[in-house]
PDB file of C-alpha atoms (C1' of nucleotides) in Angstrom:
ATOM      1  CA  MET A 957     -11.835  55.975  38.244  1.00 62.00           C
ATOM      2  CA  GLY A 958     -12.379  53.283  40.803  1.00 75.00           C
ATOM      3  CA  VAL A 959      -9.120  51.558  41.385  1.00 88.00           C
ATOM      4  CA  THR A 960     -10.018  47.925  41.063  1.00 94.00           C
ATOM      5  CA  VAL A 961      -7.939  44.847  41.578  1.00 96.00           C
ATOM      6  CA  ARG A 962      -8.270  41.286  40.411  1.00 97.00           C
ATOM      7  CA  ILE A 963      -8.824  38.359  42.684  1.00 97.00           C
ATOM      8  CA  GLY A 964      -5.163  37.465  43.032  1.00 97.00           C
ATOM      9  CA  GLU A 965      -4.152  40.831  44.343  1.00 97.00           C
ATOM     10  CA  LEU A 966      -7.088  41.065  46.698  1.00 97.00           C
ATOM     11  CA  ALA A 967      -6.121  37.657  48.032  1.00 97.00           C
ATOM     12  CA  GLN A 968      -2.600  38.900  48.702  1.00 96.00           C
ATOM     13  CA  ARG A 969      -3.713  42.123  50.337  1.00 96.00           C
ATOM     14  CA  ALA A 970      -6.182  40.374  52.562  1.00 96.00           C
ATOM     15  CA  SER A 971      -3.895  37.421  53.226  1.00 96.00           C
ATOM     16  CA  VAL A 972      -6.363  34.790  52.173  1.00 96.00           C
ATOM     17  CA  SER A 973      -6.435  32.310  49.339  1.00 97.00           C
ATOM     18  CA  VAL A 974      -8.044  32.932  45.992  1.00 97.00           C
ATOM     19  CA  ARG A 975     -10.179  29.908  46.647  1.00 97.00           C
ATOM     20  CA  ALA A 976     -11.442  31.445  49.861  1.00 97.00           C
ATOM     21  CA  LEU A 977     -12.547  34.594  48.067  1.00 98.00           C
ATOM     22  CA  ARG A 978     -14.499  32.616  45.519  1.00 98.00           C
ATOM     23  CA  TYR A 979     -15.991  30.648  48.353  1.00 97.00           C
ATOM     24  CA  TYR A 980     -17.082  33.835  50.105  1.00 98.00           C
ATOM     25  CA  GLU A 981     -18.798  34.975  46.949  1.00 97.00           C
ATOM     26  CA  GLU A 982     -20.448  31.604  46.613  1.00 96.00           C
ATOM     27  CA  GLN A 983     -21.781  32.045  50.135  1.00 96.00           C
ATOM     28  CA  GLY A 984     -23.055  35.512  49.383  1.00 96.00           C
ATOM     29  CA  LEU A 985     -20.602  37.282  51.659  1.00 96.00           C
ATOM     30  CA  LEU A 986     -18.594  39.148  49.054  1.00 97.00           C
ATOM     31  CA  LEU A 987     -19.723  40.785  45.849  1.00 95.00           C
ATOM     32  CA  SER A 988     -17.618  41.409  42.778  1.00 97.00           C
ATOM     33  CA  SER A 989     -18.087  43.245  39.541  1.00 96.00           C
ATOM     34  CA  ARG A 990     -17.240  41.215  36.496  1.00 97.00           C
ATOM     35  CA  SER A 991     -15.294  42.206  33.415  1.00 96.00           C
ATOM     36  CA  PRO A 992     -16.852  41.343  30.044  1.00 95.00           C
ATOM     37  CA  SER A 993     -14.756  38.200  30.020  1.00 96.00           C
ATOM     38  CA  GLY A 994     -16.037  37.198  33.417  1.00 95.00           C
ATOM     39  CA  GLN A 995     -13.085  38.104  35.583  1.00 97.00           C
ATOM     40  CA  ARG A 996     -13.787  39.400  39.057  1.00 98.00           C
ATOM     41  CA  HIS A 997     -12.850  42.943  39.974  1.00 97.00           C
ATOM     42  CA  TYR A 998     -12.856  44.425  43.431  1.00 97.00           C
ATOM     43  CA  ALA A 999     -12.731  47.966  44.750  1.00 95.00           C
ATOM     44  CA  GLU A1000     -10.851  49.185  47.788  1.00 89.00           C
ATOM     45  CA  PRO A1001     -13.306  48.424  50.587  1.00 93.00           C
ATOM     46  CA  ALA A1002     -13.142  44.767  49.643  1.00 96.00           C
ATOM     47  CA  VAL A1003      -9.999  44.321  51.727  1.00 96.00           C
ATOM     48  CA  ASP A1004     -11.741  45.472  54.874  1.00 95.00           C
ATOM     49  CA  ARG A1005     -14.738  43.406  53.985  1.00 96.00           C
ATOM     50  CA  VAL A1006     -12.663  40.270  53.688  1.00 96.00           C
ATOM     51  CA  GLN A1007     -10.914  40.942  56.953  1.00 94.00           C
ATOM     52  CA  LEU A1008     -14.235  41.441  58.680  1.00 93.00           C
ATOM     53  CA  ILE A1009     -15.403  38.132  57.278  1.00 95.00           C
ATOM     54  CA  GLN A1010     -12.249  36.459  58.525  1.00 93.00           C
ATOM     55  CA  HIS A1011     -12.749  37.913  61.965  1.00 91.00           C
ATOM     56  CA  LEU A1012     -16.269  36.610  62.126  1.00 92.00           C
ATOM     57  CA  TYR A1013     -15.172  33.183  60.926  1.00 93.00           C
ATOM     58  CA  SER A1014     -12.464  33.004  63.522  1.00 89.00           C
ATOM     59  CA  ALA A1015     -15.021  33.997  66.082  1.00 88.00           C
ATOM     60  CA  GLY A1016     -16.875  30.834  65.216  1.00 88.00           C
ATOM     61  CA  LEU A1017     -19.700  32.232  63.101  1.00 92.00           C
ATOM     62  CA  THR A1018     -20.781  30.115  60.165  1.00 94.00           C
ATOM     63  CA  SER A1019     -21.146  31.306  56.598  1.00 95.00           C
ATOM     64  CA  LYS A1020     -24.880  31.267  56.913  1.00 94.00           C
ATOM     65  CA  THR A1021     -24.893  33.337  60.064  1.00 92.00           C
ATOM     66  CA  ILE A1022     -22.556  35.867  58.530  1.00 94.00           C
ATOM     67  CA  ALA A1023     -24.660  35.942  55.395  1.00 94.00           C
ATOM     68  CA  ASP A1024     -27.697  36.658  57.511  1.00 90.00           C
ATOM     69  CA  LEU A1025     -26.038  39.476  59.404  1.00 89.00           C
ATOM     70  CA  LEU A1026     -23.797  41.268  56.917  1.00 90.00           C
ATOM     71  CA  PRO A1027     -26.568  42.782  54.796  1.00 85.00           C
ATOM     72  CA  CYS A1028     -28.013  44.282  57.915  1.00 80.00           C
ATOM     73  CA  VAL A1029     -24.648  45.762  58.771  1.00 81.00           C
ATOM     74  CA  ASP A1030     -24.235  47.077  55.237  1.00 84.00           C
ATOM     75  CA  ALA A1031     -27.556  48.802  55.415  1.00 83.00           C
ATOM     76  CA  LYS A1032     -26.726  50.003  58.907  1.00 83.00           C
ATOM     77  CA  VAL A1033     -30.187  48.902  59.725  1.00 83.00           C
ATOM     78  CA  SER A1034     -31.336  46.354  62.172  1.00 79.00           C
ATOM     79  CA  THR A1035     -34.471  44.533  62.999  1.00 82.00           C
ATOM     80  CA  PRO A1036     -35.252  43.232  66.433  1.00 85.00           C
ATOM     81  CA  GLU A1037     -34.299  39.806  65.102  1.00 83.00           C
ATOM     82  CA  SER A1038     -30.934  40.834  63.751  1.00 84.00           C
ATOM     83  CA  ARG A1039     -30.053  42.631  66.953  1.00 86.00           C
ATOM     84  CA  ALA A1040     -30.997  39.579  68.945  1.00 88.00           C
ATOM     85  CA  ARG A1041     -28.889  37.479  66.632  1.00 88.00           C
ATOM     86  CA  LEU A1042     -25.884  39.755  66.968  1.00 89.00           C
ATOM     87  CA  ALA A1043     -26.263  39.854  70.712  1.00 90.00           C
ATOM     88  CA  ALA A1044     -26.614  36.077  70.843  1.00 90.00           C
ATOM     89  CA  GLU A1045     -23.412  35.616  68.891  1.00 91.00           C
ATOM     90  CA  ARG A1046     -21.632  38.068  71.121  1.00 92.00           C
ATOM     91  CA  ASP A1047     -22.785  36.176  74.176  1.00 93.00           C
ATOM     92  CA  ARG A1048     -21.643  32.933  72.609  1.00 92.00           C
ATOM     93  CA  ILE A1049     -18.239  34.455  72.057  1.00 92.00           C
ATOM     94  CA  ASP A1050     -18.111  35.674  75.624  1.00 93.00           C
ATOM     95  CA  ALA A1051     -18.907  32.173  76.787  1.00 91.00           C
ATOM     96  CA  GLN A1052     -16.209  30.783  74.553  1.00 91.00           C
ATOM     97  CA  ILE A1053     -13.701  33.253  75.906  1.00 93.00           C
ATOM     98  CA  ALA A1054     -14.570  32.133  79.409  1.00 92.00           C
ATOM     99  CA  GLU A1055     -14.139  28.515  78.392  1.00 90.00           C
ATOM    100  CA  LEU A1056     -10.817  29.219  76.762  1.00 92.00           C
ATOM    101  CA  THR A1057      -9.630  31.110  79.788  1.00 93.00           C
ATOM    102  CA  GLN A1058     -10.514  28.130  81.929  1.00 90.00           C
ATOM    103  CA  ALA A1059      -8.718  25.805  79.536  1.00 89.00           C
ATOM    104  CA  ARG A1060      -5.658  27.994  79.600  1.00 91.00           C
ATOM    105  CA  ASP A1061      -5.638  27.910  83.384  1.00 91.00           C
ATOM    106  CA  LYS A1062      -5.883  24.135  83.218  1.00 88.00           C
ATOM    107  CA  LEU A1063      -2.900  24.109  80.924  1.00 88.00           C
ATOM    108  CA  ASN A1064      -0.983  26.305  83.287  1.00 89.00           C
ATOM    109  CA  ASP A1065      -1.832  23.893  86.076  1.00 87.00           C
ATOM    110  CA  MET A1066      -0.530  21.072  83.939  1.00 86.00           C
ATOM    111  CA  ILE A1067       2.660  22.959  83.308  1.00 86.00           C
ATOM    112  CA  ALA A1068       3.136  23.588  86.993  1.00 87.00           C
ATOM    113  CA  LEU A1069       2.221  20.014  87.812  1.00 82.00           C
ATOM    114  CA  THR A1070       4.703  18.458  85.484  1.00 79.00           C
ATOM    115  CA  GLY A1071       7.393  20.492  87.089  1.00 69.00           C
ATOM    116  CA  THR A1072       9.889  22.981  85.819  1.00 59.00           C
ATOM    117  CA  PRO A1073      13.640  22.693  85.550  1.00 56.00           C
ATOM    118  CA  ALA A1074      13.910  25.457  88.112  1.00 51.00           C
ATOM    119  CA  SER A1075      11.946  23.412  90.608  1.00 46.00           C
ATOM    120  CA  GLY A1076      14.419  20.609  90.137  1.00 42.00           C
ATOM    121  CA  CYS A1077      11.675  18.143  89.354  1.00 41.00           C
ATOM    122  CA  ALA A1078      11.271  15.419  86.800  1.00 41.00           C
ATOM    123  CA  TYR A1079      13.409  14.159  83.995  1.00 37.00           C
ATOM    124  CA  VAL A1080      16.765  14.645  85.687  1.00 35.00           C
TER     125      VAL A1080
ATOM    126  CA  MET B 986     -13.380  -3.276  95.046  1.00 61.00           C
ATOM    127  CA  GLY B 987     -13.094  -0.223  92.956  1.00 75.00           C
ATOM    128  CA  VAL B 988     -16.526   0.974  92.053  1.00 88.00           C
ATOM    129  CA  THR B 989     -16.613   0.671  88.312  1.00 94.00           C
ATOM    130  CA  VAL B 990     -19.207   1.798  85.836  1.00 96.00           C
ATOM    131  CA  ARG B 991     -19.986   0.784  82.301  1.00 97.00           C
ATOM    132  CA  ILE B 992     -19.694   3.036  79.341  1.00 97.00           C
ATOM    133  CA  GLY B 993     -23.289   4.204  79.343  1.00 97.00           C
ATOM    134  CA  GLU B 994     -23.147   5.500  82.865  1.00 97.00           C
ATOM    135  CA  LEU B 995     -19.797   7.175  82.371  1.00 97.00           C
ATOM    136  CA  ALA B 996     -21.222   8.858  79.324  1.00 97.00           C
ATOM    137  CA  GLN B 997     -24.102  10.208  81.364  1.00 96.00           C
ATOM    138  CA  ARG B 998     -21.935  11.367  84.219  1.00 96.00           C
ATOM    139  CA  ALA B 999     -19.512  13.119  81.943  1.00 96.00           C
ATOM    140  CA  SER B1000     -22.241  14.406  79.630  1.00 96.00           C
ATOM    141  CA  VAL B1001     -20.744  12.993  76.470  1.00 96.00           C
ATOM    142  CA  SER B1002     -21.900  10.346  74.049  1.00 97.00           C
ATOM    143  CA  VAL B1003     -20.967   6.701  74.253  1.00 98.00           C
ATOM    144  CA  ARG B1004     -19.505   7.052  70.794  1.00 97.00           C
ATOM    145  CA  ALA B1005     -17.252   9.836  72.007  1.00 97.00           C
ATOM    146  CA  LEU B1006     -15.848   7.677  74.789  1.00 98.00           C
ATOM    147  CA  ARG B1007     -15.038   4.867  72.395  1.00 98.00           C
ATOM    148  CA  TYR B1008     -13.446   7.430  70.123  1.00 97.00           C
ATOM    149  CA  TYR B1009     -11.293   8.722  72.967  1.00 98.00           C
ATOM    150  CA  GLU B1010     -10.103   5.215  73.647  1.00 97.00           C
ATOM    151  CA  GLU B1011      -9.389   4.722  69.963  1.00 96.00           C
ATOM    152  CA  GLN B1012      -7.259   7.854  70.099  1.00 96.00           C
ATOM    153  CA  GLY B1013      -5.401   6.646  73.159  1.00 95.00           C
ATOM    154  CA  LEU B1014      -6.815   9.289  75.467  1.00 96.00           C
ATOM    155  CA  LEU B1015      -8.845   7.086  77.745  1.00 97.00           C
ATOM    156  CA  LEU B1016      -8.104   3.632  79.058  1.00 96.00           C
ATOM    157  CA  SER B1017     -10.635   1.051  80.148  1.00 97.00           C
ATOM    158  CA  SER B1018     -10.468  -2.298  81.795  1.00 96.00           C
ATOM    159  CA  ARG B1019     -12.432  -4.964  80.040  1.00 97.00           C
ATOM    160  CA  SER B1020     -14.711  -7.601  81.489  1.00 96.00           C
ATOM    161  CA  PRO B1021     -14.169 -11.163  80.245  1.00 96.00           C
ATOM    162  CA  SER B1022     -16.931 -10.579  77.732  1.00 96.00           C
ATOM    163  CA  GLY B1023     -15.202  -7.499  76.438  1.00 95.00           C
ATOM    164  CA  GLN B1024     -17.287  -4.779  78.027  1.00 97.00           C
ATOM    165  CA  ARG B1025     -15.548  -1.631  79.126  1.00 98.00           C
ATOM    166  CA  HIS B1026     -15.379  -0.733  82.788  1.00 97.00           C
ATOM    167  CA  TYR B1027     -14.236   2.552  84.241  1.00 97.00           C
ATOM    168  CA  ALA B1028     -13.259   3.659  87.709  1.00 95.00           C
ATOM    169  CA  GLU B1029     -14.063   6.955  89.364  1.00 90.00           C
ATOM    170  CA  PRO B1030     -11.283   9.181  88.031  1.00 93.00           C
ATOM    171  CA  ALA B1031     -12.536   8.509  84.513  1.00 96.00           C
ATOM    172  CA  VAL B1032     -15.143  11.229  84.855  1.00 96.00           C
ATOM    173  CA  ASP B1033     -12.535  13.863  85.560  1.00 95.00           C
ATOM    174  CA  ARG B1034     -10.379  12.485  82.825  1.00 96.00           C
ATOM    175  CA  VAL B1035     -13.148  12.813  80.291  1.00 96.00           C
ATOM    176  CA  GLN B1036     -13.905  16.341  81.387  1.00 94.00           C
ATOM    177  CA  LEU B1037     -10.274  17.279  81.078  1.00 93.00           C
ATOM    178  CA  ILE B1038     -10.256  15.857  77.589  1.00 95.00           C
ATOM    179  CA  GLN B1039     -13.343  17.858  76.735  1.00 93.00           C
ATOM    180  CA  HIS B1040     -11.745  21.014  78.064  1.00 91.00           C
ATOM    181  CA  LEU B1041      -8.704  20.470  75.938  1.00 92.00           C
ATOM    182  CA  TYR B1042     -10.816  19.761  72.883  1.00 92.00           C
ATOM    183  CA  SER B1043     -12.818  22.889  73.379  1.00 89.00           C
ATOM    184  CA  ALA B1044      -9.580  24.770  73.733  1.00 88.00           C
ATOM    185  CA  GLY B1045      -8.770  23.709  70.216  1.00 88.00           C
ATOM    186  CA  LEU B1046      -6.267  20.943  70.862  1.00 91.00           C
ATOM    187  CA  THR B1047      -6.416  17.971  68.537  1.00 93.00           C
ATOM    188  CA  SER B1048      -6.590  14.343  69.579  1.00 95.00           C
ATOM    189  CA  LYS B1049      -2.990  13.844  68.638  1.00 93.00           C
ATOM    190  CA  THR B1050      -1.779  16.791  70.668  1.00 92.00           C
ATOM    191  CA  ILE B1051      -3.746  15.650  73.666  1.00 93.00           C
ATOM    192  CA  ALA B1052      -2.436  12.132  73.210  1.00 93.00           C
ATOM    193  CA  ASP B1053       1.081  13.507  73.194  1.00 89.00           C
ATOM    194  CA  LEU B1054       0.591  15.523  76.340  1.00 88.00           C
ATOM    195  CA  LEU B1055      -1.658  13.479  78.584  1.00 89.00           C
ATOM    196  CA  PRO B1056       0.856  10.717  79.400  1.00 84.00           C
ATOM    197  CA  CYS B1057       3.272  13.380  80.521  1.00 79.00           C
ATOM    198  CA  VAL B1058       0.605  14.840  82.768  1.00 81.00           C
ATOM    199  CA  ASP B1059      -0.243  11.409  84.115  1.00 84.00           C
ATOM    200  CA  ALA B1060       3.345  10.770  84.984  1.00 82.00           C
ATOM    201  CA  LYS B1061       3.647  14.286  86.384  1.00 82.00           C
ATOM    202  CA  VAL B1062       6.853  14.401  84.495  1.00 82.00           C
ATOM    203  CA  SER B1063       7.923  16.667  81.766  1.00 78.00           C
ATOM    204  CA  THR B1064      10.627  16.884  79.211  1.00 81.00           C
ATOM    205  CA  PRO B1065      11.850  20.143  77.757  1.00 84.00           C
ATOM    206  CA  GLU B1066       9.812  19.238  74.686  1.00 82.00           C
ATOM    207  CA  SER B1067       6.582  18.592  76.500  1.00 84.00           C
ATOM    208  CA  ARG B1068       6.904  21.804  78.480  1.00 86.00           C
ATOM    209  CA  ALA B1069       7.514  23.722  75.305  1.00 87.00           C
ATOM    210  CA  ARG B1070       4.508  22.043  73.761  1.00 87.00           C
ATOM    211  CA  LEU B1071       2.279  22.892  76.692  1.00 88.00           C
ATOM    212  CA  ALA B1072       3.512  26.457  76.719  1.00 90.00           C
ATOM    213  CA  ALA B1073       2.995  26.730  72.971  1.00 89.00           C
ATOM    214  CA  GLU B1074      -0.584  25.555  73.280  1.00 90.00           C
ATOM    215  CA  ARG B1075      -1.182  27.980  76.096  1.00 92.00           C
ATOM    216  CA  ASP B1076       0.167  30.814  74.001  1.00 92.00           C
ATOM    217  CA  ARG B1077      -2.020  29.729  71.124  1.00 91.00           C
ATOM    218  CA  ILE B1078      -5.022  29.856  73.388  1.00 92.00           C
ATOM    219  CA  ASP B1079      -4.020  33.275  74.639  1.00 93.00           C
ATOM    220  CA  ALA B1080      -3.799  34.463  71.071  1.00 91.00           C
ATOM    221  CA  GLN B1081      -7.169  32.988  70.315  1.00 91.00           C
ATOM    222  CA  ILE B1082      -8.667  34.702  73.332  1.00 93.00           C
ATOM    223  CA  ALA B1083      -7.284  37.983  72.080  1.00 92.00           C
ATOM    224  CA  GLU B1084      -8.744  37.342  68.659  1.00 90.00           C
ATOM    225  CA  LEU B1085     -12.109  36.453  70.105  1.00 92.00           C
ATOM    226  CA  THR B1086     -12.082  39.547  72.251  1.00 93.00           C
ATOM    227  CA  GLN B1087     -11.408  41.596  69.166  1.00 90.00           C
ATOM    228  CA  ALA B1088     -14.197  39.845  67.296  1.00 90.00           C
ATOM    229  CA  ARG B1089     -16.583  40.464  70.133  1.00 91.00           C
ATOM    230  CA  ASP B1090     -15.734  44.146  70.093  1.00 91.00           C
ATOM    231  CA  LYS B1091     -16.371  44.160  66.355  1.00 88.00           C
ATOM    232  CA  LEU B1092     -19.731  42.621  66.991  1.00 88.00           C
ATOM    233  CA  ASN B1093     -20.501  45.229  69.595  1.00 89.00           C
ATOM    234  CA  ASP B1094     -19.560  47.892  67.062  1.00 87.00           C
ATOM    235  CA  MET B1095     -21.915  46.267  64.602  1.00 86.00           C
ATOM    236  CA  ILE B1096     -24.678  46.273  67.153  1.00 86.00           C
ATOM    237  CA  ALA B1097     -24.108  49.928  67.889  1.00 87.00           C
ATOM    238  CA  LEU B1098     -23.812  50.738  64.202  1.00 83.00           C
ATOM    239  CA  THR B1099     -27.042  49.149  63.209  1.00 80.00           C
ATOM    240  CA  GLY B1100     -28.745  51.205  65.818  1.00 69.00           C
ATOM    241  CA  THR B1101     -30.905  50.401  68.744  1.00 60.00           C
ATOM    242  CA  PRO B1102     -34.581  51.059  69.250  1.00 56.00           C
ATOM    243  CA  ALA B1103     -33.632  53.444  72.021  1.00 51.00           C
ATOM    244  CA  SER B1104     -31.567  55.540  69.653  1.00 46.00           C
ATOM    245  CA  GLY B1105     -34.540  55.846  67.396  1.00 42.00           C
ATOM    246  CA  CYS B1106     -32.610  54.568  64.413  1.00 41.00           C
ATOM    247  CA  ALA B1107     -33.310  52.118  61.667  1.00 41.00           C
ATOM    248  CA  TYR B1108     -36.197  49.927  60.822  1.00 37.00           C
ATOM    249  CA  VAL B1109     -38.936  52.409  61.721  1.00 35.00           C
TER     250      VAL B1109
ATOM    251  C1'  DC C1173     -35.516 -18.494  80.817  1.00 70.60           C
ATOM    252  C1'  DT C1174     -36.767 -14.890  78.225  1.00 70.60           C
ATOM    253  C1'  DG C1175     -37.222 -10.264  76.467  1.00 70.60           C
ATOM    254  C1'  DG C1176     -35.475  -5.864  76.137  1.00 70.60           C
ATOM    255  C1'  DA C1177     -31.816  -2.687  77.370  1.00 70.60           C
ATOM    256  C1'  DA C1178     -27.031  -1.976  77.021  1.00 70.60           C
ATOM    257  C1'  DC C1179     -22.840  -3.383  74.951  1.00 70.60           C
ATOM    258  C1'  DC C1180     -19.607  -4.922  71.196  1.00 70.60           C
ATOM    259  C1'  DT C1181     -16.980  -4.199  66.530  1.00 70.60           C
ATOM    260  C1'  DG C1182     -16.635  -2.512  62.038  1.00 70.60           C
ATOM    261  C1'  DA C1183     -17.656   0.755  58.700  1.00 70.60           C
ATOM    262  C1'  DC C1184     -19.836   4.368  56.187  1.00 70.60           C
ATOM    263  C1'  DG C1185     -22.046   9.262  56.674  1.00 70.60           C
ATOM    264  C1'  DT C1186     -21.749  14.248  58.149  1.00 70.60           C
ATOM    265  C1'  DT C1187     -20.320  19.126  58.316  1.00 70.60           C
ATOM    266  C1'  DG C1188     -17.589  23.453  57.201  1.00 70.60           C
ATOM    267  C1'  DA C1189     -14.195  25.904  55.003  1.00 70.60           C
ATOM    268  C1'  DC C1190     -11.680  25.496  52.121  1.00 70.60           C
ATOM    269  C1'  DG C1191      -7.419  22.611  48.962  1.00 70.60           C
ATOM    270  C1'  DT C1192      -6.515  20.840  44.679  1.00 70.60           C
ATOM    271  C1'  DC C1193      -6.810  19.253  40.106  1.00 70.60           C
ATOM    272  C1'  DA C1194      -8.636  19.424  35.200  1.00 70.60           C
ATOM    273  C1'  DG C1195      -9.596  21.710  31.178  1.00 70.60           C
ATOM    274  C1'  DA C1196     -10.392  26.060  28.918  1.00 70.60           C
ATOM    275  C1'  DG C1197      -9.999  30.821  28.250  1.00 70.60           C
ATOM    276  C1'  DG C1198      -7.889  35.763  28.900  1.00 70.60           C
ATOM    277  C1'  DC C1199      -4.097  39.488  29.025  1.00 70.60           C
ATOM    278  C1'  DA C1200       0.198  42.187  28.909  1.00 70.60           C
ATOM    279  C1'  DA C1201       5.120  41.670  27.224  1.00 70.60           C
ATOM    280  C1'  DG C1202       8.394  40.900  23.808  1.00 70.60           C
TER     281       DG C1202
ATOM    282  C1'  DC D 167       2.103  35.673  17.599  1.00 70.60           C
ATOM    283  C1'  DT D 168       3.397  33.161  21.309  1.00 70.60           C
ATOM    284  C1'  DT D 169       4.965  32.545  25.850  1.00 70.60           C
ATOM    285  C1'  DG D 170       3.603  32.500  30.450  1.00 70.60           C
ATOM    286  C1'  DC D 171       0.971  33.988  34.209  1.00 70.60           C
ATOM    287  C1'  DC D 172      -3.709  34.913  35.827  1.00 70.60           C
ATOM    288  C1'  DT D 173      -8.359  33.751  35.794  1.00 70.60           C
ATOM    289  C1'  DC D 174     -12.608  30.970  35.009  1.00 70.60           C
ATOM    290  C1'  DT D 175     -15.995  27.005  36.204  1.00 70.60           C
ATOM    291  C1'  DG D 176     -16.969  22.621  37.929  1.00 70.60           C
ATOM    292  C1'  DA D 177     -16.070  18.918  40.821  1.00 70.60           C
ATOM    293  C1'  DC D 178     -13.783  15.792  43.808  1.00 70.60           C
ATOM    294  C1'  DG D 179     -10.550  15.528  48.119  1.00 70.60           C
ATOM    295  C1'  DT D 180      -9.498  16.668  53.062  1.00 70.60           C
ATOM    296  C1'  DC D 181      -9.661  16.632  58.055  1.00 70.60           C
ATOM    297  C1'  DA D 182     -11.575  16.149  62.800  1.00 70.60           C
ATOM    298  C1'  DA D 183     -14.731  14.567  65.983  1.00 70.60           C
ATOM    299  C1'  DC D 184     -17.869  12.320  66.181  1.00 70.60           C
ATOM    300  C1'  DG D 185     -23.222  10.342  64.348  1.00 70.60           C
ATOM    301  C1'  DT D 186     -25.431   6.487  62.760  1.00 70.60           C
ATOM    302  C1'  DC D 187     -26.512   2.039  61.062  1.00 70.60           C
ATOM    303  C1'  DA D 188     -25.853  -3.098  60.787  1.00 70.60           C
ATOM    304  C1'  DG D 189     -25.431  -7.385  62.780  1.00 70.60           C
ATOM    305  C1'  DG D 190     -24.287  -9.848  66.642  1.00 70.60           C
ATOM    306  C1'  DT D 191     -23.432 -10.605  71.966  1.00 70.60           C
ATOM    307  C1'  DT D 192     -24.267  -9.786  76.965  1.00 70.60           C
ATOM    308  C1'  DC D 193     -26.566  -8.579  81.041  1.00 70.60           C
ATOM    309  C1'  DC D 194     -30.337  -8.320  84.226  1.00 70.60           C
ATOM    310  C1'  DA D 195     -35.307  -7.922  85.810  1.00 70.60           C
ATOM    311  C1'  DG D 196     -39.239 -10.554  86.073  1.00 70.60           C
TER     312       DG D 196
END
DNA sequence: CTGGAACCTGACGTTGACGTCAGAGGCAAG
DNA sequence: CTTGCCTCTGACGTCAACGTCAGGTTCCAG
């Protein structure tokens, strides 16, 4: 019935390490059904789940924050607190984007400042 | 002549810790002149320098990368390598901005998905 | 001249998301 | 049945940018 895969294949499909998947489970972010011998088995949606987790990590959320918020997303239910939390994280990301944009502009300034070959500057 | 400050005041002005400043020096990012007794003294431009360093850190550059690039910026001179490096970092930041933007949109989806009080959903 | 900040140099502690290794078991192929 | 790959559970290692503590020196206000 359910097409299930073992941890190695899920790791491949989601482009993460096996270790990472076990770590996610340890942090309560990813569930698995276990075979009688104890091996983890995952169904299809697990790939999306893992990618969502990765996105949130790369957005700077911590395991704990994700663990707090994912159940609420799963249930498609929110409390005033969870909404505030989500909004707060979004705002933090917006701020970080602004900061990064500023940093990038700085870098561009540095590039311009150090001259380009076209401008005939520098290291001749 | 030059108005110099000690490490504590520079730390305050640049809004970083004293430890951080010593760390920057250790990493070759920030120079200081020393009094006969060994105390660090900094001139005016140090504040800007520190803030630039902070910007680059928050943009995800490592100490080593910054150490590689700062001298080139100081000298306002670039080699093909340093330009490539700067451009590569800028591209990396651009990519990260894109990723963050995507993550933020995901978060907004999550917020919408879990419902809002206005929509009469959820936690009633 | 004296007491308390501020400074110095090591050097070990911290945190997060894993990497990596050890030792033991499980599973399909031949 | 055995070879070889996959998986399991600990548990220690890593890396970066500092925090923090110890033990000693220096500076300045009173």
